[in-house]
Structure formats: structure tokens, C-alpha cells
Tab-separated table of C-alpha atoms in Angstrom:
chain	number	residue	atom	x	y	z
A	1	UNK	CA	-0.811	-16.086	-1.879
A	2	UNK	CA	-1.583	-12.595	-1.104
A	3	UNK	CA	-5.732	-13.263	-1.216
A	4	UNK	CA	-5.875	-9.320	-0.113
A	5	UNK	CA	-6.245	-6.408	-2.808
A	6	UNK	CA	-5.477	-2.904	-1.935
A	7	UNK	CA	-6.531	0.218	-3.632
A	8	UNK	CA	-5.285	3.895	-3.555
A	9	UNK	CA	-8.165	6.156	-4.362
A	10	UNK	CA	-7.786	10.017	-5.232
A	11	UNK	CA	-9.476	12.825	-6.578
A	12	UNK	CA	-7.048	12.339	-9.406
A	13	UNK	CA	-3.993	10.126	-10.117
A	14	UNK	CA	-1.787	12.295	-8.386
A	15	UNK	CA	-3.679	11.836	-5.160
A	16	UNK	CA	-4.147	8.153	-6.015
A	17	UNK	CA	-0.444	8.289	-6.448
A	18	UNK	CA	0.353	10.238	-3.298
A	19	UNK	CA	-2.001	7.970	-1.379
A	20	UNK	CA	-0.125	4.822	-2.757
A	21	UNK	CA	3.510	6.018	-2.146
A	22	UNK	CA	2.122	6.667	1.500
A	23	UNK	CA	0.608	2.614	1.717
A	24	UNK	CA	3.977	0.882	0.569
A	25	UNK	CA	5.825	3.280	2.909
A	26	UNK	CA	3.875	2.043	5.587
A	27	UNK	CA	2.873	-1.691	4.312
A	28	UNK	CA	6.322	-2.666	2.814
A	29	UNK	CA	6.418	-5.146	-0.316
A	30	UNK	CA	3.911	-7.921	1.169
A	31	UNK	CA	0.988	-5.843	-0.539
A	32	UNK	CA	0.888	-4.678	-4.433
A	33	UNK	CA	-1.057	-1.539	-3.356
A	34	UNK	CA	-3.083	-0.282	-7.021
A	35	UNK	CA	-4.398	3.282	-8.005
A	36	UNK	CA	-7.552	4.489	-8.796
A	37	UNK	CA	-9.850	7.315	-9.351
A	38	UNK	CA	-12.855	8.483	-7.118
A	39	UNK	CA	-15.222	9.060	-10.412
A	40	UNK	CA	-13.655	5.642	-11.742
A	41	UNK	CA	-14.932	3.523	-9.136
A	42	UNK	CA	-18.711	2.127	-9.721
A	43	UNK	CA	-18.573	-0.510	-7.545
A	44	UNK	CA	-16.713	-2.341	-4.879
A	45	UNK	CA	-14.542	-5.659	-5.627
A	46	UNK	CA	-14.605	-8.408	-2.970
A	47	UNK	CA	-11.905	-8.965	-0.851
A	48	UNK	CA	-10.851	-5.415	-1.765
A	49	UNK	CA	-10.159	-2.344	0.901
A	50	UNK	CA	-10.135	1.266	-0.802
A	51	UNK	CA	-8.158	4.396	0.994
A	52	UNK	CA	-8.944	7.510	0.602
A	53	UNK	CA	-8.123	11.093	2.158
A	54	UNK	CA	-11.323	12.769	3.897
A	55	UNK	CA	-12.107	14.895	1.111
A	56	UNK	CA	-13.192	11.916	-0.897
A	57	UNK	CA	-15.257	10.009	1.684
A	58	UNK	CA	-18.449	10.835	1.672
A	59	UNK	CA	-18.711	10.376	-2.312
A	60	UNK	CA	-16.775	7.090	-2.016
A	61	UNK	CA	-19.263	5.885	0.507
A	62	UNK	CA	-22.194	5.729	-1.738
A	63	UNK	CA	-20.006	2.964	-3.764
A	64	UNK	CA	-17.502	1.056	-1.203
A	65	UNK	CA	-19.385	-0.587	2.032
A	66	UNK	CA	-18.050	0.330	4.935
A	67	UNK	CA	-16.121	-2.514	5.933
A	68	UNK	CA	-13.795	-1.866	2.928
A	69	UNK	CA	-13.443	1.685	2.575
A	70	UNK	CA	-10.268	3.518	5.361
A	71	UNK	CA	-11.009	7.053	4.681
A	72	UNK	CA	-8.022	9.144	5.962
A	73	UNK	CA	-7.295	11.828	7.807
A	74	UNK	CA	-4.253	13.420	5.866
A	75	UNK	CA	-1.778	16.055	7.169
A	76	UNK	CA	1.205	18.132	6.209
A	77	UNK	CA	4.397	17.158	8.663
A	78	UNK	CA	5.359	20.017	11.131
A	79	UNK	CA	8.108	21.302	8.937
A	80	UNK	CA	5.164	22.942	6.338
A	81	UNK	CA	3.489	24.839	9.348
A	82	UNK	CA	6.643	26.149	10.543
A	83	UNK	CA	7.803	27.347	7.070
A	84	UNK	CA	4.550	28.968	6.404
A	85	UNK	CA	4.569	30.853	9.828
A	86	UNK	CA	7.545	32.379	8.844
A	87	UNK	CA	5.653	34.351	5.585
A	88	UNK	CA	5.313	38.292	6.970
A	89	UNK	CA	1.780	38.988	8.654
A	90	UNK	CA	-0.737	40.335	6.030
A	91	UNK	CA	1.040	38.483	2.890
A	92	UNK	CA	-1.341	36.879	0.728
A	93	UNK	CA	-0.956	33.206	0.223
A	94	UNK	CA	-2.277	30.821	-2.361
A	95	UNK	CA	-3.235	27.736	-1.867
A	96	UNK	CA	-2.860	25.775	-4.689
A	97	UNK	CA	-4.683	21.703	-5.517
A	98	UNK	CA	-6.995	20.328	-8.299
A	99	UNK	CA	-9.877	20.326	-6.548
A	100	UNK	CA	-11.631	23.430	-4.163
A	101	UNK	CA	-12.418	21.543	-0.263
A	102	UNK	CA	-9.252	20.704	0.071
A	103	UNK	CA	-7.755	24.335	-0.376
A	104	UNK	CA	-9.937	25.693	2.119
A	105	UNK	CA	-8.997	22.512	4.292
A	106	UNK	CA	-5.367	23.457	4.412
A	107	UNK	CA	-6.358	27.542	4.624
A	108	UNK	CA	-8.168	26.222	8.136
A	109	UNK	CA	-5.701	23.480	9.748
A	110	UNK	CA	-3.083	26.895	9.215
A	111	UNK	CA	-5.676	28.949	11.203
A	112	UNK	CA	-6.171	26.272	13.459
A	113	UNK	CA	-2.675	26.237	14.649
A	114	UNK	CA	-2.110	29.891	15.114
A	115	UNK	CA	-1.449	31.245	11.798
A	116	UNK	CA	-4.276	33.593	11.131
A	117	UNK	CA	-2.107	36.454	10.207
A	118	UNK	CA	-2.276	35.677	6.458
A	119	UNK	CA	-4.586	36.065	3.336
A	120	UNK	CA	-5.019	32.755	1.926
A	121	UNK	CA	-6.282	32.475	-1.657
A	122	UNK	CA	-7.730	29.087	-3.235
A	123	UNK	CA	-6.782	28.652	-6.230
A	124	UNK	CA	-8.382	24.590	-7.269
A	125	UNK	CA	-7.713	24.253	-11.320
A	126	UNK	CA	-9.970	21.844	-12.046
A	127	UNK	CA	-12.637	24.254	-11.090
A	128	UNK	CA	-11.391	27.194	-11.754
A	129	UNK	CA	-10.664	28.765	-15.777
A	130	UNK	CA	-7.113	28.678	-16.871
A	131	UNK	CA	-6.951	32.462	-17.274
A	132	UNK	CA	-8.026	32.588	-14.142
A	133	UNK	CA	-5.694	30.703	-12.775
A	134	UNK	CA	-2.500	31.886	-14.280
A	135	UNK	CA	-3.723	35.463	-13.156
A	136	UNK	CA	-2.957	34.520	-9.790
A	137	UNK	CA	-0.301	32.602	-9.982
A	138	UNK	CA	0.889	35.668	-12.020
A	139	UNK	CA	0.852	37.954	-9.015
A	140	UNK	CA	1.864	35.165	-6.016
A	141	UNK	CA	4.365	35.271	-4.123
A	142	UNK	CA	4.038	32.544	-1.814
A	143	UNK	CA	2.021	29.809	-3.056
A	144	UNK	CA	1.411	26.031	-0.496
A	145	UNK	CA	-0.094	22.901	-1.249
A	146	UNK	CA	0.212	19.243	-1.245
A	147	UNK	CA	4.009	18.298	-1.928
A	148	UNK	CA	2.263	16.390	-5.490
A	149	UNK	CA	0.777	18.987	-6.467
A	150	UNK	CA	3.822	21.986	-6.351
A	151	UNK	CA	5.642	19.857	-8.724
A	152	UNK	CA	6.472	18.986	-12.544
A	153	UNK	CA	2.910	17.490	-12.708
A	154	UNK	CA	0.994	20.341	-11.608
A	155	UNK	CA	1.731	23.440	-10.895
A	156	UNK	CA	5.099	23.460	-12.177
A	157	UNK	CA	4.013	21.314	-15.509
A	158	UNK	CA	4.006	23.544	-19.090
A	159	UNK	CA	0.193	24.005	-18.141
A	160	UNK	CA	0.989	26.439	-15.338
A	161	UNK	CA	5.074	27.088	-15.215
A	162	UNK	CA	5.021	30.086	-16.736
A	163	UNK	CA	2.518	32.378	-14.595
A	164	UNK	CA	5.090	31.414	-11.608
A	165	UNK	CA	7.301	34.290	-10.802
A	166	UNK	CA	10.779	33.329	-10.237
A	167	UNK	CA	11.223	34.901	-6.808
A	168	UNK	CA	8.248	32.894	-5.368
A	169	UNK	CA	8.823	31.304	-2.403
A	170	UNK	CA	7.196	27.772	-2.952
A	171	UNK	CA	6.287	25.936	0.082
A	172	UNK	CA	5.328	21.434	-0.360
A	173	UNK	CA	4.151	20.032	2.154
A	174	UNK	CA	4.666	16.187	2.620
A	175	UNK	CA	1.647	14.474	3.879
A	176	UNK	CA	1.303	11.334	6.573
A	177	UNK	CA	-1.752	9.717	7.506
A	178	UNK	CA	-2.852	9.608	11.499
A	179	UNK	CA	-1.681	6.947	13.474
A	180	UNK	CA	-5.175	6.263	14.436
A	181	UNK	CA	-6.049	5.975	10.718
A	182	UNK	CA	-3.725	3.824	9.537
A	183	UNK	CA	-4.029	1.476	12.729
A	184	UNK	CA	-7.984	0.840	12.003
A	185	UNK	CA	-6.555	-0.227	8.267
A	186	UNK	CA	-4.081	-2.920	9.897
A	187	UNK	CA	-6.399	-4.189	12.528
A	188	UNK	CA	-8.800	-4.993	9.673
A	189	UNK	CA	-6.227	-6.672	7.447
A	190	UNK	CA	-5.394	-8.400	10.277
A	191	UNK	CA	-9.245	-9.516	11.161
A	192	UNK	CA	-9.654	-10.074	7.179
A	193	UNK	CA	-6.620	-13.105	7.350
A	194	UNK	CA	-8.094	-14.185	10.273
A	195	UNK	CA	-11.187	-14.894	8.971
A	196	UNK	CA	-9.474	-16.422	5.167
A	197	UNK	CA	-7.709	-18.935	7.650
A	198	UNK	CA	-10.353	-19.740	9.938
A	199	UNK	CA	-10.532	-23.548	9.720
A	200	UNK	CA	-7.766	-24.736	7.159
A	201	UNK	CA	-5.340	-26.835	7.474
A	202	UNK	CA	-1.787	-26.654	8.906
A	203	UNK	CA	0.738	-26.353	6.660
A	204	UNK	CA	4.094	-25.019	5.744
A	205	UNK	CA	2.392	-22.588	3.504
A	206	UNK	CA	-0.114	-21.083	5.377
A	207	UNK	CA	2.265	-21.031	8.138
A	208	UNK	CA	4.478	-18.891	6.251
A	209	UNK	CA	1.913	-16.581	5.141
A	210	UNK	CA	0.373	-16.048	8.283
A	211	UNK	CA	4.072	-15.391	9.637
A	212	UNK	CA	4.470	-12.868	6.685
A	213	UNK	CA	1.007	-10.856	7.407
A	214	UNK	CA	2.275	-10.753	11.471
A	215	UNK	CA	5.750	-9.338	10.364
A	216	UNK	CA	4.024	-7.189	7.670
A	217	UNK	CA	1.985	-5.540	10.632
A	218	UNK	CA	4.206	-5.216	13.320
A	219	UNK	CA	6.720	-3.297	10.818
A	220	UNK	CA	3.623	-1.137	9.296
A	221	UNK	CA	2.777	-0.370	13.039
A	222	UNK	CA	6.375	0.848	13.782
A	223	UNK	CA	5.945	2.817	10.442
A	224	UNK	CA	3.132	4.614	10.979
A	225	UNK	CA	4.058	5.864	13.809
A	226	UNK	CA	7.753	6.824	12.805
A	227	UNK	CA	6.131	8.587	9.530
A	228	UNK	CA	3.920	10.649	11.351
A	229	UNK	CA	6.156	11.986	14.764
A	230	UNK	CA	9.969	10.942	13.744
A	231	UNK	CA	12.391	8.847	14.440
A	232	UNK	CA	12.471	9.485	18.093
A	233	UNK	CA	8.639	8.931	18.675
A	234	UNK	CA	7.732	5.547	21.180
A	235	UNK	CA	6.733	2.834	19.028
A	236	UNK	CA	3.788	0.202	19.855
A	237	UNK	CA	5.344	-3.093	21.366
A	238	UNK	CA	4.337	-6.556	20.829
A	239	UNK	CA	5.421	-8.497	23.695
A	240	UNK	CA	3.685	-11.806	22.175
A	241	UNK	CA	6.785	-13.815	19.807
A	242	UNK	CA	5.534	-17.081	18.191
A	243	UNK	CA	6.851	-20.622	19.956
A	244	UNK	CA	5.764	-23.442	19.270
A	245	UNK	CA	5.550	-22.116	15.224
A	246	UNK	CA	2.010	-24.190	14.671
A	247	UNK	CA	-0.710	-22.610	12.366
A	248	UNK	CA	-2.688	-21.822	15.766
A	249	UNK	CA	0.075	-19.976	17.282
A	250	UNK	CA	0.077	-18.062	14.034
A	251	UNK	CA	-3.705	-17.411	14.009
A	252	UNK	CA	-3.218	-16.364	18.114
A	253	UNK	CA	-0.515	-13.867	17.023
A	254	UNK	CA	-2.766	-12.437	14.789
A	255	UNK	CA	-5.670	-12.287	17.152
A	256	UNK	CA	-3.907	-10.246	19.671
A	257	UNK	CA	-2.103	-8.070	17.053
A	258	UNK	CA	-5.911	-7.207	15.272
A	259	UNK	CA	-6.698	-6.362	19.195
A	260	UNK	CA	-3.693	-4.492	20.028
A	261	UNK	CA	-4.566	-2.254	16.684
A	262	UNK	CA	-8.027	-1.913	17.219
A	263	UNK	CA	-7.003	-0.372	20.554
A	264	UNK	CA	-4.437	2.333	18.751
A	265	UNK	CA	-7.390	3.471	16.017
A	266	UNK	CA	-9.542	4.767	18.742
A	267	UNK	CA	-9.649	8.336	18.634
């Protein structure tokens, strides 16, 4: 029995979505990872963990305790930097998303990393009037965002298509969550079956689900840090392998894997 729920949280279901595609990617099919909304959520369920991206945090921590909610630090891959550098100095770029911080987010990690040669333009339409918004889409040329939101269910839906010039240059970026974020998520899943299994007895069952959970980490750990430097990036090694297969080998396996990833989420 999977005994732990896991929830997706965005500023809308496309973030929720992104959010979730990011969580199997990482967790594998042991989890059924659900989606939800920031203004949906009125209260916590038990043995529940919420992720979010930064942007949502602070509102989300008025309604999830702490111990459940993984707030994440969320970043375009390499490739979306490089692509933008290569816009000619003084071009105005618009940044396009539902919602405002986020824009100017994205405006500032670009700064941040050396491109501060550019005019970058918010442009959040959930706060923003439509006419507004299809005004400056109207004139754009080069318009950035989060992959999910530069495609068929935003920017490019029948809502927007039309104010987008056909010789603009388009630039997605595909987001990955920090290594040190998504290791403080598996250390606590890994702390939460701890705790389900403290005193029960040994069986073939739990056995196997405590084997399942070990494997589930181990892979997620390898993930996350594949996902955010490539392929050719050092993973984490477990030197630990189970012997004698009892349910307190198991539950020893675990302990030093929650350990191992509490060690990795330290910033």
C-alpha cells in the first residue's frame, strides 16, 4: 500500500501540471502524484506533502504546516539562457506567464547571469486586460517564458494566437527543480515510511514495500540530479545493499538513505 499522498500545487493547472510531470520524472510510478490549485487548497490532508515553486510559498504556508509543504526552487535548463543571450543587445523582450512575480523572476535570474543587455517586458495575463495584452504580443518579437506556458494552452491557445507575429522568435524554457530541493522532499518520504513502519511486524509485504520506497529513492536521487546537470553529471552513491533481506535491514536502509538525503538538501 502506498500510505503516502502527493500533491502538485500551482498558480494554475498548468503549473500544477508542470510541477507534476517534473515529480513522476523524478519519483517514477511508485507514487500517483495529484494536481491542485494554490486558491483551491483550504486545508492540509494528513499524510499528505504539497510542492510548490517559490512563487507560491509564502501563500501556501498559511494553509500546509511545514512538515508537508517542499516549496521549490524552479529553473530554466542552460539551453534557455544561452538562446536568450543570443537576442541583439537593446531588443526588447517579453516575458510572458499567468501570473506577474514570476515574470520579473525570470527578467532577474537573466540579469543575474550576465544578460543585462535587453529590455524585458512582463506581460502576466491573468493580471493584465486582454487588449492589453494582445497589444504587446502584437509588436514582440522575442517573447520567453515557462516551456507550459509558450504553448497551445497559453500563449499559443485561440485566446492569444493571433497577436503573435509569425517571424517571432519564441524561446520555452524547460524547468528542473534544485538538487537540494528535491533531496529535502526524498529524505522526508523517506523519514515519513520510517516512522509508518516503526514497530510492525515482519512480513513479506512490508518487506516488499519498504524494498520498493528504497529503490524508489535511490532512482529519484540519480534523477534529480541527471534532470538538473545531464547525463554526464556524478550521481550520489549508496554503498549500503540489503543482506540478510529482514524488515530491519529494510528499515536500516532507509535510515541511512533519509541521512544520506538530508545531507544533499543542505544548501
Amino acid at each position: 500500500m502506498r500510505e503516502l499522498n502527493i500533491v502538485a500545487v500551482g498558480s494554475s493547472p498548468l503549473i500544477a501540471a508542470e510541477i507534476q510531470g517534473l515529480l513522476q520524472e523524478i519519483l517514477g510510478n511508485f507514487f500517483t502524484v495529484d494536481t491542485a490549485t494554490t486558491d483551491s487548497l483550504q486545508k492540509a490532508t494528513s499524510d499528505t506533502f504539497y510542492i510548490c515553486a517559490n512563487t507560491q510559498g509564502k501563500k501556501l504556508q498559511s494553509v500546509i504546516p511545514q512538515e508537508q509543504l517542499f516549496i521549490w526552487e524552479l529553473h530554466p535548463t542552460t539551453r534557455f539562457f544561452l538562446d536568450i543571450a543570443k537576442i541583439p543587445a537593446g531588443s526588447d523582450v517579453y516575458v510572458f506567464n499567468n501570473l506577474l512575480p514570476y515574470t520579473e523572476l525570470l527578467a532577474k535570474e537573466c540579469q543575474s547571469l550576465g544578460i543585462d543587455n535587453l529590455n524585458f517586458h512582463p506581460l502576466a495575463y491573468m493580471k493584465m486586460p486582454h487588449n492589453e495584452i494582445c497589444a504587446e504580443l502584437n509588436k514582440a518579437r522575442y517573447i520567453i517564458g515557462v516551456e507550459c506556458m509558450l504553448g497551445q494552452e497559453a500563449l499559443l491557445s485561440e485566446q492569444f494566437r493571433d497577436a503573435v507575429q509569425p517571424d517571432t522568435k519564441i524561446i520555452p524554457g524547460h524547468r528542473s527543480a534544485t538538487i537540494q530541493c528535491v533531496s529535502q522532499l526524498l529524505a522526508a518520504i523517506a523519514e515519513f515510511y520510517l516512522a509508518k513502519f516503526d514497530g510492525v511486524s515482519d512480513t513479506k509485504g512490508n518487506r516488499e514495500i519498504l524494498e520498493q520506497v528504497i529503490n524508489t529513492l535511490k532512482d529519484a536521487a540519480n534523477r534529480a540530479v541527471t534532470s538538473r546537470l545531464g547525463a554526464n553529471a556524478p550521481l550520489p552513491t549508496f554503498e549500503e545493499t540489503l543482506s540478510d533481506g529482514s524488515l530491519a535491514e529494510h528499515k536500516s536502509m532507509l535510515a541511512y538513505l533519509a541521512q544520506k538525503l538530508a545531507h544533499l538538501s543542505i544548501k
